[in-house]
Coordinates of C-alpha atoms in Angstrom, one line a residue:
X1 CA -3.2 -28.6 12.1
X2 CA -3.1 -24.9 12.7
X3 CA -5.5 -23.4 15.4
X4 CA -6.1 -20.7 13.7
X5 CA -8.0 -18.9 16.8
X6 CA -4.7 -19.3 19.3
X7 CA -1.8 -17.0 19.2
X8 CA 0.4 -17.6 16.0
X9 CA 3.9 -18.3 16.0
X10 CA 5.2 -16.4 12.9
X11 CA 8.6 -16.3 11.1
X12 CA 9.2 -13.3 9.0
X13 CA 11.6 -14.0 5.8
X14 CA 13.1 -10.8 5.1
X15 CA 12.8 -9.1 8.5
X16 CA 14.9 -5.8 7.9
X17 CA 13.2 -4.8 5.1
X18 CA 9.9 -2.4 4.5
X19 CA 7.7 -5.4 4.6
X20 CA 9.4 -7.2 7.2
X21 CA 9.4 -4.1 9.9
X22 CA 6.0 -3.2 9.2
X23 CA 5.2 -7.2 10.0
X24 CA 7.2 -6.7 13.2
X25 CA 4.8 -3.5 14.1
X26 CA 1.8 -5.2 13.8
X27 CA 2.9 -8.4 16.4
X28 CA 4.4 -5.4 18.7
X29 CA 1.0 -4.0 18.9
X30 CA -0.8 -7.3 19.0
X31 CA 1.4 -9.9 21.5
X32 CA -1.4 -11.7 22.8
X33 CA -2.1 -13.0 19.3
X34 CA 1.2 -13.0 17.3
X35 CA 4.3 -14.4 18.7
X36 CA 7.7 -13.7 16.2
X37 CA 9.2 -17.2 16.7
X38 CA 12.2 -16.6 14.2
X39 CA 13.6 -13.9 12.0
X40 CA 15.8 -13.8 8.5
X41 CA 17.5 -11.4 7.3
X42 CA 19.9 -10.6 4.4
X43 CA 22.9 -8.4 5.4
X44 CA 21.7 -6.2 7.9
X45 CA 22.6 -8.2 10.9
X46 CA 22.7 -5.2 13.5
X47 CA 19.2 -4.4 12.8
X48 CA 18.5 -8.3 12.8
X49 CA 20.1 -8.4 16.5
X50 CA 18.3 -5.9 17.9
X51 CA 15.0 -7.7 16.3
X52 CA 15.7 -11.1 17.7
X53 CA 16.6 -9.1 21.3
X54 CA 13.2 -6.9 21.3
X55 CA 11.4 -10.1 20.3
X56 CA 12.9 -12.7 22.2
X57 CA 13.5 -14.8 19.1
X58 CA 15.8 -17.3 19.3
X59 CA 15.8 -18.7 15.9
X60 CA 17.6 -16.5 13.2
X61 CA 19.4 -16.8 10.2
X62 CA 21.3 -14.6 7.9
X63 CA 21.1 -14.8 4.0
X64 CA 24.5 -13.6 3.4
X65 CA 27.4 -15.6 4.7
X66 CA 29.6 -12.8 4.8
X67 CA 27.6 -10.4 6.6
X68 CA 27.3 -13.1 9.0
X69 CA 31.2 -13.2 9.6
X70 CA 30.8 -9.4 10.7
X71 CA 31.0 -8.5 14.1
X72 CA 27.7 -7.8 14.6
X73 CA 26.9 -11.3 12.9
X74 CA 29.4 -13.1 15.4
X75 CA 27.2 -11.3 18.3
X76 CA 23.8 -12.4 16.9
X77 CA 25.3 -15.9 17.0
X78 CA 25.8 -15.8 20.5
X79 CA 22.7 -14.5 21.2
X80 CA 21.0 -17.4 19.4
X81 CA 23.2 -19.8 21.5
X82 CA 22.5 -18.3 24.6
X83 CA 18.6 -18.5 23.8
X84 CA 19.3 -22.9 22.9
X85 CA 18.0 -21.5 19.6
X86 CA 19.3 -22.0 15.7
X87 CA 21.6 -19.8 13.8
X88 CA 22.4 -20.5 10.2
X89 CA 23.8 -18.4 7.3
X90 CA 23.0 -18.6 3.6
X91 CA 20.4 -19.4 1.5
X92 CA 19.7 -22.8 3.2
X93 CA 19.5 -21.6 6.5
X94 CA 16.3 -19.4 6.2
X95 CA 14.8 -22.5 4.8
X96 CA 15.8 -24.8 7.4
X97 CA 14.3 -22.1 10.0
X98 CA 10.7 -23.3 8.5
X99 CA 10.9 -26.3 10.3
X100 CA 13.6 -25.2 13.1
X101 CA 11.4 -22.3 14.3
X102 CA 8.4 -24.2 15.5
X103 CA 6.2 -21.7 13.3
X104 CA 2.7 -21.5 12.1
X105 CA 2.9 -18.7 9.6
X106 CA 5.6 -17.7 7.4
X107 CA 5.6 -14.0 6.3
X108 CA 7.6 -14.5 2.8
X109 CA 8.9 -10.8 2.6
X110 CA 12.1 -11.7 0.6
X111 CA 12.6 -9.8 -2.7
X112 CA 13.0 -11.6 -5.8
X113 CA 13.1 -14.9 -7.0
X114 CA 14.7 -16.4 -4.6
X115 CA 11.5 -15.9 -2.0
X116 CA 10.4 -19.0 -4.6
X117 CA 12.1 -21.7 -2.6
X118 CA 11.0 -20.3 0.9
X119 CA 7.0 -20.3 -0.5
X120 CA 7.2 -23.9 -1.9
X121 CA 8.9 -25.4 1.2
X122 CA 6.4 -23.6 3.9
X123 CA 3.4 -25.3 1.8
X124 CA 4.8 -28.9 1.6
X125 CA 5.8 -28.4 5.5
X126 CA 2.2 -27.9 6.0
X127 CA 2.6 -24.2 6.9
X128 CA 0.4 -20.7 6.3
X129 CA 1.8 -18.8 4.0
X130 CA 1.5 -14.7 4.2
X131 CA 2.8 -13.9 0.9
X132 CA 4.4 -10.4 -0.2
X133 CA 6.9 -12.0 -2.5
X134 CA 5.2 -11.8 -5.6
X135 CA 7.9 -13.8 -7.8
X136 CA 6.8 -17.1 -6.0
X137 CA 3.6 -16.8 -8.1
X138 CA 5.0 -14.8 -10.9
X139 CA 7.9 -17.7 -11.3
X140 CA 6.2 -20.9 -9.8
X141 CA 2.5 -20.4 -9.9
X142 CA 1.7 -23.4 -11.8
X143 CA 3.7 -25.3 -9.0
X144 CA 2.8 -23.4 -5.9
X145 CA -0.7 -23.0 -6.3
X146 CA -1.6 -26.6 -6.5
X147 CA 0.1 -26.8 -3.0
X148 CA -1.9 -24.4 -1.4
X149 CA -5.2 -25.8 -2.7
X150 CA -4.2 -28.9 -1.3
X151 CA -3.5 -27.5 1.9
X152 CA -6.5 -25.8 2.4
X153 CA -8.7 -29.2 1.4
X154 CA -6.8 -30.5 4.7
X155 CA -8.2 -27.4 7.0
X156 CA -11.4 -27.2 8.7
X157 CA -13.5 -24.6 6.8
X158 CA -12.8 -21.1 8.4
X159 CA -13.6 -17.7 7.0
X160 CA -15.4 -17.0 3.6
X161 CA -12.9 -17.1 1.1
X162 CA -14.4 -17.2 -2.6
X163 CA -14.4 -21.3 -3.9
X164 CA -11.9 -20.2 -6.4
X165 CA -9.1 -18.8 -4.3
X166 CA -7.0 -20.0 -1.5
X167 CA -9.0 -20.4 1.7
X168 CA -6.3 -19.7 4.3
X169 CA -3.0 -21.6 3.2
X170 CA -2.1 -19.1 1.5
X171 CA -3.0 -15.2 2.1
X172 CA -1.6 -12.6 0.1
X173 CA -0.2 -9.6 1.4
X174 CA 0.2 -7.2 -1.7
X175 CA -2.2 -4.4 -0.8
X176 CA -3.4 -5.3 -4.5
X177 CA -4.0 -8.6 -3.7
X178 CA -5.3 -8.2 -0.4
X179 CA -7.9 -5.9 -1.4
X180 CA -9.3 -8.4 -4.6
X181 CA -9.1 -11.0 -1.6
X182 CA -11.2 -9.4 0.3
X183 CA -13.5 -8.1 -2.2
X184 CA -14.0 -11.8 -3.2
X185 CA -14.9 -13.2 0.4
X186 CA -18.1 -15.3 -0.1
X187 CA -18.0 -14.8 -4.1
X188 CA -18.6 -17.0 -6.9
X189 CA -16.2 -17.5 -9.6
X190 CA -19.3 -18.1 -12.4
X191 CA -20.1 -14.4 -11.2
X192 CA -16.9 -12.9 -11.5
X193 CA -16.1 -10.3 -14.6
X194 CA -13.3 -9.0 -14.1
X195 CA -10.7 -8.0 -11.6
X196 CA -9.5 -4.0 -11.6
X197 CA -5.7 -4.0 -10.6
X198 CA -4.9 -0.2 -9.5
X199 CA -1.6 1.3 -10.0
X200 CA -0.2 4.7 -8.8
X201 CA 1.5 5.4 -11.8
X202 CA 4.8 5.9 -10.3
X203 CA 7.1 8.9 -10.3
X204 CA 7.2 8.6 -14.0
X205 CA 3.3 8.9 -14.7
X206 CA 2.4 10.8 -17.9
X207 CA 6.0 11.0 -19.0
X208 CA 7.2 9.9 -22.7
X209 CA 9.8 7.8 -23.9
X210 CA 11.9 11.2 -25.0
X211 CA 11.4 12.4 -21.1
X212 CA 12.4 9.0 -19.7
X213 CA 15.9 8.3 -22.1
X214 CA 18.1 10.2 -19.1
X215 CA 16.3 9.9 -15.5
X216 CA 18.6 8.6 -12.8
X217 CA 18.0 6.0 -9.9
X218 CA 17.2 8.9 -7.8
X219 CA 14.4 9.8 -10.0
X220 CA 12.7 6.5 -9.9
X221 CA 13.2 5.7 -6.5
X222 CA 11.0 9.0 -5.8
X223 CA 7.7 7.2 -5.5
X224 CA 4.8 9.7 -5.3
X225 CA 2.5 7.7 -2.5
X226 CA 4.2 4.5 -1.1
X227 CA 7.5 4.1 0.8
X228 CA 8.9 0.7 -0.4
X229 CA 12.8 -1.2 -1.4
X230 CA 14.7 -0.2 -4.0
X231 CA 13.4 -3.1 -6.2
X232 CA 10.0 -2.9 -6.0
X233 CA 10.2 0.9 -6.3
X234 CA 12.1 0.9 -9.2
X235 CA 9.7 -1.8 -10.6
X236 CA 6.8 0.3 -10.0
X237 CA 8.3 3.1 -12.3
X238 CA 8.5 0.9 -14.8
X239 CA 5.3 -0.7 -14.3
X240 CA 6.9 -4.2 -14.2
X241 CA 5.7 -4.2 -10.8
X242 CA 1.8 -4.0 -12.0
X243 CA 2.7 -6.6 -14.2
X244 CA 4.2 -9.0 -12.0
X245 CA 0.8 -8.4 -9.9
X246 CA -1.0 -9.2 -12.9
X247 CA 0.3 -12.6 -13.2
X248 CA -0.1 -13.2 -9.4
X249 CA -3.7 -12.5 -9.7
X250 CA -4.2 -14.9 -12.5
X251 CA -2.7 -17.8 -10.4
X252 CA -4.3 -16.7 -7.1
X253 CA -7.6 -15.9 -8.0
X254 CA -7.9 -18.1 -11.3
X255 CA -9.1 -15.6 -13.5
X256 CA -7.9 -15.4 -17.0
X257 CA -5.9 -12.5 -18.4
X258 CA -8.7 -11.2 -20.5
X259 CA -10.6 -10.3 -17.3
X260 CA -7.3 -8.9 -15.5
X261 CA -7.4 -5.5 -16.2
X262 CA -4.7 -2.5 -15.0
X263 CA -5.8 1.2 -14.1
X264 CA -4.1 4.1 -13.2
X265 CA -5.6 5.3 -9.7
X266 CA -2.6 8.3 -8.7
X267 CA -4.2 8.8 -5.1
X268 CA -3.6 5.2 -4.4
X269 CA -6.7 5.5 -2.1
X270 CA -8.8 2.4 -4.1
X271 CA -6.3 -0.3 -3.6
X272 CA -8.3 -2.6 -6.2
X273 CA -11.4 -3.9 -7.7
X274 CA -13.7 -6.7 -8.4
X275 CA -16.6 -6.1 -11.1
X276 CA -19.2 -9.1 -11.2
X277 CA -21.5 -10.2 -14.0
X278 CA -24.5 -7.8 -13.1
X279 CA -22.1 -4.8 -13.3
X280 CA -21.7 -4.0 -9.4
X281 CA -18.3 -3.4 -8.6
X282 CA -16.7 -3.9 -5.0
X283 CA -13.6 -1.4 -4.4
X284 CA -11.5 -1.8 -1.3
X285 CA -10.3 1.6 0.2
X286 CA -7.7 2.5 2.7
X287 CA -4.7 4.6 3.9
X288 CA -1.6 3.7 2.0
X289 CA -0.1 1.9 4.9
X290 CA 1.0 -1.9 4.1
X291 CA 0.0 -2.5 8.0
X292 CA -3.5 -2.9 6.8
X293 CA -2.7 -5.9 4.7
X294 CA -0.2 -7.5 6.6
X295 CA -2.4 -7.4 9.4
X296 CA -5.4 -8.8 7.7
X297 CA -3.1 -11.8 6.3
X298 CA -2.2 -12.8 9.9
X299 CA -5.6 -12.0 11.5
X300 CA -7.8 -13.5 8.9
X301 CA -10.6 -14.3 9.4
X302 CA -10.9 -11.5 12.1
X303 CA -10.3 -8.3 11.8
X304 CA -8.0 -6.4 14.4
X305 CA -7.7 -2.8 15.5
X306 CA -4.8 -0.9 13.7
X307 CA -3.5 2.3 14.7
X308 CA -3.1 3.5 11.0
X309 CA -4.9 6.8 9.7
X310 CA -8.6 6.4 8.6
X311 CA -9.5 7.7 5.2
X312 CA -11.8 10.8 5.7
X313 CA -13.8 10.8 2.4
X314 CA -15.2 14.3 3.3
X315 CA -11.2 15.2 2.4
X316 CA -10.6 13.0 -0.3
X317 CA -11.3 15.2 -3.1
X318 CA -11.2 13.8 -6.4
X319 CA -10.5 10.1 -7.4
X320 CA -8.5 9.8 -10.8
X321 CA -8.6 7.3 -13.1
X322 CA -6.8 6.1 -16.3
X323 CA -5.6 3.7 -18.3
X324 CA -1.5 2.8 -18.3
X325 CA 0.4 3.6 -21.6
X326 CA 2.1 0.4 -22.6
X327 CA 3.8 2.1 -25.3
X328 CA 6.0 4.1 -22.7
X329 CA 5.8 1.3 -20.1
X330 CA 6.7 -1.4 -22.2
X331 CA 7.4 -3.8 -19.0
X332 CA 3.6 -4.1 -18.1
X333 CA 3.0 -5.0 -21.8
X334 CA 5.7 -7.6 -21.5
X335 CA 4.5 -9.2 -18.5
X336 CA 0.8 -9.8 -20.0
X337 CA 2.8 -11.5 -23.1
X338 CA 5.1 -13.6 -20.5
X339 CA 1.8 -14.3 -18.5
X340 CA -0.6 -15.2 -21.1
X341 CA 2.4 -17.6 -22.7
X342 CA 2.7 -19.1 -19.2
X343 CA 5.3 -22.1 -18.5
X344 CA 8.8 -21.1 -17.9
X345 CA 8.4 -17.8 -19.8
X346 CA 7.3 -15.8 -17.0
X347 CA 10.2 -17.0 -14.8
X348 CA 12.6 -15.9 -17.7
X349 CA 10.9 -12.7 -18.0
X350 CA 11.3 -12.0 -14.1
X351 CA 15.2 -13.1 -14.0
X352 CA 16.0 -10.6 -16.6
X353 CA 13.9 -7.8 -14.9
X354 CA 15.9 -8.4 -11.7
X355 CA 19.2 -8.3 -13.3
X356 CA 18.2 -5.2 -15.3
X357 CA 16.8 -3.4 -12.4
X358 CA 20.2 -4.3 -10.4
X359 CA 22.0 -2.8 -13.2
X360 CA 20.3 0.5 -13.2
X361 CA 20.4 0.9 -9.6
X362 CA 24.0 0.4 -9.8
X363 CA 24.3 3.2 -12.9
X364 CA 25.3 0.4 -15.4
X365 CA 22.4 1.0 -17.9
X366 CA 19.7 3.1 -18.7
X367 CA 16.0 3.4 -17.4
X368 CA 15.0 2.3 -20.9
X369 CA 17.2 -0.5 -21.0
X370 CA 15.3 -2.5 -18.4
X371 CA 12.8 -2.9 -20.9
X372 CA 14.9 -4.0 -23.7
X373 CA 16.7 -6.4 -21.6
X374 CA 13.7 -8.2 -20.8
X375 CA 12.4 -8.1 -24.2
X376 CA 15.7 -9.3 -25.5
X377 CA 15.7 -12.2 -22.9
X378 CA 12.0 -13.3 -23.6
X379 CA 12.3 -13.4 -27.4
X380 CA 15.5 -15.8 -27.1
X381 CA 13.7 -18.3 -24.4
X382 CA 12.5 -21.6 -25.4
X383 CA 9.1 -21.8 -23.5
X384 CA 8.1 -25.2 -22.2
X385 CA 5.8 -26.0 -19.1
X386 CA 6.5 -25.6 -15.5
X387 CA 7.0 -28.9 -13.7
X388 CA 9.1 -28.3 -10.9
X389 CA 11.1 -25.7 -8.4
X390 CA 14.3 -26.8 -9.5
X391 CA 13.4 -26.8 -13.7
X392 CA 12.5 -23.0 -12.8
X393 CA 15.3 -22.5 -10.9
X394 CA 17.4 -23.3 -13.6
X395 CA 15.6 -21.2 -16.1
X396 CA 16.2 -18.7 -14.2
X397 CA 19.8 -19.0 -13.9
X398 CA 19.8 -18.9 -17.6
X399 CA 17.8 -16.2 -18.1
X400 CA 20.0 -14.2 -15.5
X401 CA 23.4 -14.8 -17.9
X402 CA 21.6 -14.1 -20.8
X403 CA 20.4 -11.0 -19.6
X404 CA 24.0 -10.0 -18.0
X405 CA 25.3 -11.0 -21.7
X406 CA 23.0 -8.6 -23.4
X407 CA 23.2 -5.3 -21.0
X408 CA 27.4 -6.0 -21.3
X409 CA 27.0 -5.3 -24.8
X410 CA 24.7 -2.4 -24.9

């Protein structure tokens, strides 16, 4: 049983990425409340070594076995040995750290469907999951959420989570879901009317299909308000990121899809909203700084001081709202379609999107091909109920093969 009043031992998966680095900054500022006990990165061994030394972390893993065999990787292995810790390479090594590191909390900031297994193993082992990897729920929400609810039932009651949402076993890090989570504290499902998931609109807001026919990866990576990794930034440009968040919100908060709306809010000052049966709306506002939701996931049910800039309503100016154009940003409509169908279709959709985004970043397909690839793979997929992690990983693999075949024939 986790003592939530004590200093939390935190394992960070994806520690050298944007979310991971900001999670470490939270720990840096609250050393009496957060102790980093394990770090996992993909390829950036030199940065991982610097993190391990700064935070005195003995347990480390590198997802890419080739990166582990570099000079920095070998130095990282010596560091772990000198500290009598664990060092491993490959996907299984990161999973093993969930037990080896002695963590209470796992920050899952891995990118893509590879984060699914880590989320599953975290909850199976009775650890608290601070979730930034939205694909865990997009692909495996039918498997992950029952684990979270069962784990919640074994905790003493703490905090005032909504009766239908995770009470602490799983706390979302995404700014949108962290906002909804906070707006729902103490509320009841039978009084919920709609969830409003906000979107900045990305770098191509207001563009037509003709405008987008020849955009480059550099164009798509120029996000107007958020500083994120390349995959999530491309997803933001297609609005697939918002589609993934809709599916994630469905699983996290139990809301049907016809009660989850996406609204474009270009200033990114409103991180999401909840509307209730009487017409009242709760909105979560704040600076565009991911350390706020990351810290709340680690501090919940408490709030700690942060160094982030405060939102000054006197200078904020106008707040704009608009509807997303799904005739241009087709990925959002495809995500709704996959979510409503449920079962294994979201896994196939997500896999196709990951393959297409990687191809676009490599210059191997156009921006418009991303939605085309996802549509083609979804249309060919035979949907079944989602029953296990193993089944979903098989679906993921087959869908990736189908996506590569589609793109190779373009």
